[in-house]
Tab-separated table of C-alpha atoms in Angstrom:
chain	number	residue	atom	x	y	z
A	637	UNK	CA	-22.359	-2.098	17.773
A	638	UNK	CA	-25.622	-0.402	16.868
A	639	UNK	CA	-28.622	-2.014	15.146
A	640	UNK	CA	-30.991	0.298	13.264
A	641	UNK	CA	-34.712	-0.498	13.234
A	642	UNK	CA	-37.619	1.004	11.244
A	643	UNK	CA	-40.518	3.115	12.543
A	644	UNK	CA	-42.855	0.120	12.858
A	645	UNK	CA	-41.756	-3.090	14.532
A	646	UNK	CA	-43.317	-6.503	14.152
A	647	UNK	CA	-43.520	-8.801	17.165
A	648	UNK	CA	-40.522	-10.636	15.743
A	649	UNK	CA	-38.509	-7.414	15.430
A	650	UNK	CA	-39.394	-6.463	19.008
A	651	UNK	CA	-38.097	-9.822	20.203
A	652	UNK	CA	-34.886	-9.362	18.237
A	653	UNK	CA	-34.453	-5.877	19.721
A	654	UNK	CA	-34.726	-7.345	23.214
A	655	UNK	CA	-32.219	-10.029	22.266
A	656	UNK	CA	-29.814	-7.372	20.975
A	657	UNK	CA	-30.112	-5.474	24.261
A	658	UNK	CA	-29.355	-8.625	26.262
A	659	UNK	CA	-26.188	-8.985	24.214
A	660	UNK	CA	-25.154	-5.430	24.991
A	661	UNK	CA	-25.880	-4.068	21.517
A	662	UNK	CA	-27.349	-0.612	21.083
A	663	UNK	CA	-30.502	-0.213	19.002
A	664	UNK	CA	-31.942	2.864	17.328
A	665	UNK	CA	-35.519	2.921	16.073
A	666	UNK	CA	-35.945	5.701	13.535
A	667	UNK	CA	-39.227	7.600	13.463
A	668	UNK	CA	-39.072	8.056	9.697
A	669	UNK	CA	-36.856	6.979	6.815
A	670	UNK	CA	-34.713	10.067	7.461
A	671	UNK	CA	-31.316	9.385	9.022
A	672	UNK	CA	-30.492	11.897	11.793
A	673	UNK	CA	-27.266	13.819	11.363
A	674	UNK	CA	-24.375	12.176	13.141
A	675	UNK	CA	-26.016	8.769	13.520
A	676	UNK	CA	-23.568	5.902	13.284
A	677	UNK	CA	-24.730	2.319	13.026
A	678	UNK	CA	-23.322	-1.025	11.973
A	679	UNK	CA	-26.332	-3.231	11.257
A	680	UNK	CA	-29.931	-3.070	10.118
A	681	UNK	CA	-33.131	-5.097	10.483
A	682	UNK	CA	-35.996	-3.747	8.375
A	683	UNK	CA	-37.922	-4.080	5.138
A	684	UNK	CA	-36.426	-3.444	1.691
A	685	UNK	CA	-37.817	0.064	1.176
A	686	UNK	CA	-36.363	1.246	4.496
A	687	UNK	CA	-33.048	-0.459	3.808
A	688	UNK	CA	-32.769	1.125	0.365
A	689	UNK	CA	-32.893	4.595	1.890
A	690	UNK	CA	-31.064	4.095	5.159
A	691	UNK	CA	-28.359	1.489	4.478
A	692	UNK	CA	-26.329	3.512	1.930
A	693	UNK	CA	-26.288	6.546	4.214
A	694	UNK	CA	-24.937	4.491	7.114
A	695	UNK	CA	-22.454	2.435	5.123
A	696	UNK	CA	-24.370	-0.805	5.689
A	697	UNK	CA	-24.356	-3.510	2.997
A	698	UNK	CA	-27.524	-5.646	2.968
A	699	UNK	CA	-26.948	-9.071	1.420
A	700	UNK	CA	-29.533	-10.947	-0.616
A	701	UNK	CA	-29.800	-13.755	-3.138
A	702	UNK	CA	-29.709	-12.954	-6.842
A	703	UNK	CA	-33.193	-12.119	-8.215
A	704	UNK	CA	-33.203	-15.218	-10.412
A	705	UNK	CA	-31.754	-17.593	-7.834
A	706	UNK	CA	-34.809	-19.848	-7.756
A	707	UNK	CA	-34.782	-20.239	-11.528
A	708	UNK	CA	-31.268	-21.664	-11.399
A	709	UNK	CA	-32.285	-24.602	-9.221
A	710	UNK	CA	-33.171	-27.929	-10.841
A	711	UNK	CA	-36.810	-28.969	-11.029
A	712	UNK	CA	-36.247	-31.729	-8.450
A	713	UNK	CA	-35.484	-29.031	-5.875
A	714	UNK	CA	-38.373	-26.692	-6.693
A	715	UNK	CA	-41.075	-29.158	-7.849
A	716	UNK	CA	-42.459	-26.495	-10.166
A	717	UNK	CA	-41.560	-24.325	-13.134
A	718	UNK	CA	-40.304	-20.867	-12.191
A	719	UNK	CA	-39.254	-18.083	-14.535
A	720	UNK	CA	-37.916	-14.560	-14.007
A	721	UNK	CA	-39.443	-12.090	-16.448
A	722	UNK	CA	-40.180	-8.395	-16.751
A	723	UNK	CA	-43.653	-7.558	-15.517
A	724	UNK	CA	-44.414	-6.202	-18.996
A	725	UNK	CA	-44.063	-9.750	-20.287
A	726	UNK	CA	-46.057	-11.161	-17.376
A	727	UNK	CA	-48.993	-8.961	-18.411
A	728	UNK	CA	-49.436	-11.314	-21.368
A	729	UNK	CA	-50.054	-14.382	-19.197
A	730	UNK	CA	-53.442	-15.937	-19.780
A	731	UNK	CA	-53.278	-18.616	-17.105
A	732	UNK	CA	-53.239	-18.623	-13.299
A	733	UNK	CA	-49.779	-18.332	-11.739
A	734	UNK	CA	-48.142	-17.420	-8.468
A	735	UNK	CA	-46.289	-14.148	-9.040
A	736	UNK	CA	-44.067	-12.116	-6.727
A	737	UNK	CA	-41.185	-9.680	-6.637
A	738	UNK	CA	-37.861	-11.532	-6.294
A	739	UNK	CA	-36.433	-9.528	-3.391
A	740	UNK	CA	-38.956	-6.763	-2.767
A	741	UNK	CA	-42.588	-6.437	-1.830
A	742	UNK	CA	-43.600	-4.108	-4.672
A	743	UNK	CA	-45.627	-6.817	-6.401
A	744	UNK	CA	-47.881	-8.584	-3.874
A	745	UNK	CA	-46.982	-12.277	-3.665
A	746	UNK	CA	-50.157	-14.142	-4.580
A	747	UNK	CA	-51.967	-16.229	-7.159
A	748	UNK	CA	-53.067	-14.112	-10.127
A	749	UNK	CA	-55.770	-15.524	-12.384
A	750	UNK	CA	-53.904	-14.001	-15.329
A	751	UNK	CA	-51.413	-11.234	-16.113
A	752	UNK	CA	-54.086	-8.583	-16.414
A	753	UNK	CA	-54.561	-8.725	-12.622
A	754	UNK	CA	-51.040	-7.482	-11.918
A	755	UNK	CA	-50.364	-3.850	-10.970
A	756	UNK	CA	-50.511	-1.883	-14.213
A	757	UNK	CA	-47.856	0.135	-16.071
A	758	UNK	CA	-49.227	3.304	-14.505
A	759	UNK	CA	-47.958	2.001	-11.140
A	760	UNK	CA	-44.938	-0.141	-12.031
A	761	UNK	CA	-42.111	0.170	-14.546
A	762	UNK	CA	-42.695	-2.460	-17.248
A	763	UNK	CA	-39.082	-3.599	-16.784
A	764	UNK	CA	-39.641	-4.559	-13.141
A	765	UNK	CA	-38.629	-8.220	-12.672
A	766	UNK	CA	-41.113	-10.723	-11.282
A	767	UNK	CA	-40.956	-14.425	-10.529
A	768	UNK	CA	-43.694	-16.431	-12.213
A	769	UNK	CA	-44.308	-19.856	-10.715
A	770	UNK	CA	-46.595	-22.811	-11.255
A	771	UNK	CA	-49.188	-23.098	-8.500
A	772	UNK	CA	-48.425	-25.833	-5.973
A	773	UNK	CA	-49.803	-26.718	-2.561
A	774	UNK	CA	-47.244	-26.679	0.233
A	775	UNK	CA	-48.596	-28.820	3.047
A	776	UNK	CA	-45.867	-27.721	5.484
A	777	UNK	CA	-43.480	-24.750	5.321
A	778	UNK	CA	-40.260	-24.070	7.212
A	779	UNK	CA	-37.877	-21.125	7.481
A	780	UNK	CA	-34.171	-21.940	7.682
A	781	UNK	CA	-31.641	-19.293	8.709
A	782	UNK	CA	-28.340	-20.109	7.033
A	783	UNK	CA	-24.956	-18.854	8.219
A	784	UNK	CA	-21.511	-19.734	6.921
A	785	UNK	CA	-22.693	-22.762	5.005
A	786	UNK	CA	-24.820	-24.410	7.697
A	787	UNK	CA	-28.408	-24.270	8.925
A	788	UNK	CA	-27.932	-22.029	11.969
A	789	UNK	CA	-31.542	-22.177	13.196
A	790	UNK	CA	-35.074	-22.484	11.853
A	791	UNK	CA	-38.747	-23.047	12.537
A	792	UNK	CA	-41.956	-24.244	10.988
A	793	UNK	CA	-44.251	-21.369	10.090
A	794	UNK	CA	-47.173	-22.827	8.136
A	795	UNK	CA	-49.233	-25.941	7.557
A	796	UNK	CA	-51.702	-26.214	4.675
A	797	UNK	CA	-51.342	-22.486	3.999
A	798	UNK	CA	-52.110	-21.371	7.544
A	799	UNK	CA	-49.822	-20.049	10.256
A	800	UNK	CA	-48.445	-22.938	12.266
A	801	UNK	CA	-45.401	-22.297	14.452
A	802	UNK	CA	-43.116	-24.988	15.740
A	803	UNK	CA	-39.612	-26.419	15.601
A	804	UNK	CA	-38.136	-27.429	12.255
A	805	UNK	CA	-38.486	-31.105	11.430
A	806	UNK	CA	-35.416	-33.295	11.121
A	807	UNK	CA	-36.228	-33.803	7.451
A	808	UNK	CA	-36.499	-30.051	6.821
A	809	UNK	CA	-33.073	-29.515	8.367
A	810	UNK	CA	-31.625	-32.385	6.344
A	811	UNK	CA	-33.071	-30.962	3.125
A	812	UNK	CA	-31.574	-27.571	3.962
A	813	UNK	CA	-28.192	-29.145	4.611
A	814	UNK	CA	-28.302	-30.986	1.273
A	815	UNK	CA	-29.325	-27.780	-0.495
A	816	UNK	CA	-26.351	-25.920	0.970
A	817	UNK	CA	-23.999	-28.727	-0.020
A	818	UNK	CA	-25.034	-28.424	-3.653
A	819	UNK	CA	-25.959	-24.756	-4.018
A	820	UNK	CA	-24.567	-22.906	-1.006
A	821	UNK	CA	-22.022	-21.216	-3.271
A	822	UNK	CA	-24.907	-19.458	-5.049
A	823	UNK	CA	-26.084	-17.771	-1.832
A	824	UNK	CA	-24.603	-15.135	0.482
A	825	UNK	CA	-23.029	-16.332	3.726
A	826	UNK	CA	-26.120	-15.178	5.666
A	827	UNK	CA	-29.554	-15.730	4.169
A	828	UNK	CA	-32.990	-17.194	4.858
A	829	UNK	CA	-34.339	-20.032	2.743
A	830	UNK	CA	-37.926	-21.241	3.041
A	831	UNK	CA	-38.596	-24.888	2.212
A	832	UNK	CA	-41.698	-27.038	2.231
A	833	UNK	CA	-43.451	-30.261	1.342
A	834	UNK	CA	-45.214	-30.670	-2.007
A	835	UNK	CA	-47.000	-33.985	-2.555
A	836	UNK	CA	-44.731	-35.552	0.043
A	837	UNK	CA	-41.501	-34.259	-1.556
A	838	UNK	CA	-39.253	-31.496	-0.285
A	839	UNK	CA	-38.956	-28.306	-2.308
A	840	UNK	CA	-37.382	-24.867	-2.059
A	841	UNK	CA	-40.031	-22.159	-1.685
A	842	UNK	CA	-37.830	-19.061	-1.901
A	843	UNK	CA	-34.799	-17.255	-0.531
A	844	UNK	CA	-35.294	-14.129	1.568
A	845	UNK	CA	-32.923	-11.502	2.899
A	846	UNK	CA	-32.252	-12.374	6.541
A	847	UNK	CA	-32.243	-8.682	7.522
A	848	UNK	CA	-35.850	-8.374	6.305
A	849	UNK	CA	-37.220	-11.714	7.523
A	850	UNK	CA	-39.193	-12.638	10.605
A	851	UNK	CA	-37.869	-15.178	13.093
A	852	UNK	CA	-41.152	-17.020	13.728
A	853	UNK	CA	-40.346	-19.470	16.558
A	854	UNK	CA	-36.620	-19.828	15.843
A	855	UNK	CA	-34.087	-19.066	18.557
A	856	UNK	CA	-33.822	-15.224	18.465
A	857	UNK	CA	-30.156	-15.298	19.520
A	858	UNK	CA	-29.277	-17.489	16.548
A	859	UNK	CA	-31.485	-15.450	14.225
A	860	UNK	CA	-29.694	-12.307	15.347
A	861	UNK	CA	-26.362	-13.928	14.435
A	862	UNK	CA	-27.590	-14.287	10.859
A	863	UNK	CA	-29.030	-10.766	10.680
A	864	UNK	CA	-25.810	-9.166	11.893
A	865	UNK	CA	-23.869	-10.897	9.132
A	866	UNK	CA	-26.553	-10.248	6.519
A	867	UNK	CA	-26.547	-6.467	6.995
A	868	UNK	CA	-23.263	-5.201	8.354
A	869	UNK	CA	-20.628	-2.578	7.531
A	870	UNK	CA	-19.792	-2.395	3.838
A	871	UNK	CA	-16.091	-2.374	4.688
A	872	UNK	CA	-16.462	-5.739	6.427
A	873	UNK	CA	-18.107	-7.582	3.528
A	874	UNK	CA	-15.936	-10.448	2.341
A	875	UNK	CA	-14.840	-10.789	-1.268
A	876	UNK	CA	-17.149	-13.794	-1.551
A	877	UNK	CA	-20.202	-11.808	-0.457
A	878	UNK	CA	-19.652	-8.636	-2.482
A	879	UNK	CA	-21.639	-10.022	-5.404
A	880	UNK	CA	-24.663	-10.360	-3.094
A	881	UNK	CA	-24.840	-6.747	-1.896
A	882	UNK	CA	-28.316	-5.430	-2.639
A	883	UNK	CA	-28.584	-3.109	-5.609
A	884	UNK	CA	-32.159	-1.820	-5.705
A	885	UNK	CA	-33.880	-1.451	-9.042
A	886	UNK	CA	-36.313	1.356	-9.772
A	887	UNK	CA	-39.922	0.238	-9.818
A	888	UNK	CA	-41.728	3.523	-10.376
A	889	UNK	CA	-43.522	4.030	-13.653
A	890	UNK	CA	-41.728	6.014	-16.359
């Protein structure tokens, strides 16, 4: 098997590359987004923009949650109101909100004082979807790597908004297990879900594509398991997971 990597590697990606080598996997780090003639590969670990160019050419199917997945969860699991709207509609917001792209990084994930602070229509298609969320304070944040309906591994990555690495708490793992029991059918078989504490209650932060997510302090061998399933050969995707194959949407202005 061969794992394709992008031109720039994070510390997490470097660790995963070393883990792949220990397993006997081949890795190829491309210098650009151009796929060399004759390259064959089975898996990918990179950001969305790289995956959108490279994955189709190599016959790799990146899996991700539906753009509006968060909005389908009940309020008791999110602890805040979340809506999926076109950015053209979000321009009309006249209140502070946390706004981000659902599965991309085209719209910086941050608190915007109002919709006028978002990237304008000269830079982004007005139809580009964004998630608009109430502002809440997560006192602790954890990343859970899910595989085949269980929490495969995980780690803490933040406390009070600052980087804080450590093992996942028992309660975080239990919350993830309960989430899968009720809503695992709405997610691909390999995915990352971030969860956290809001006013002492557990809440889902977001779902992220495992092939584009950092490992933090989770076991890299177990993280690699999830990545290999999350971005593998299109021909190997199960009937269950076909609905979760990434279908990029244009975000350039028209």
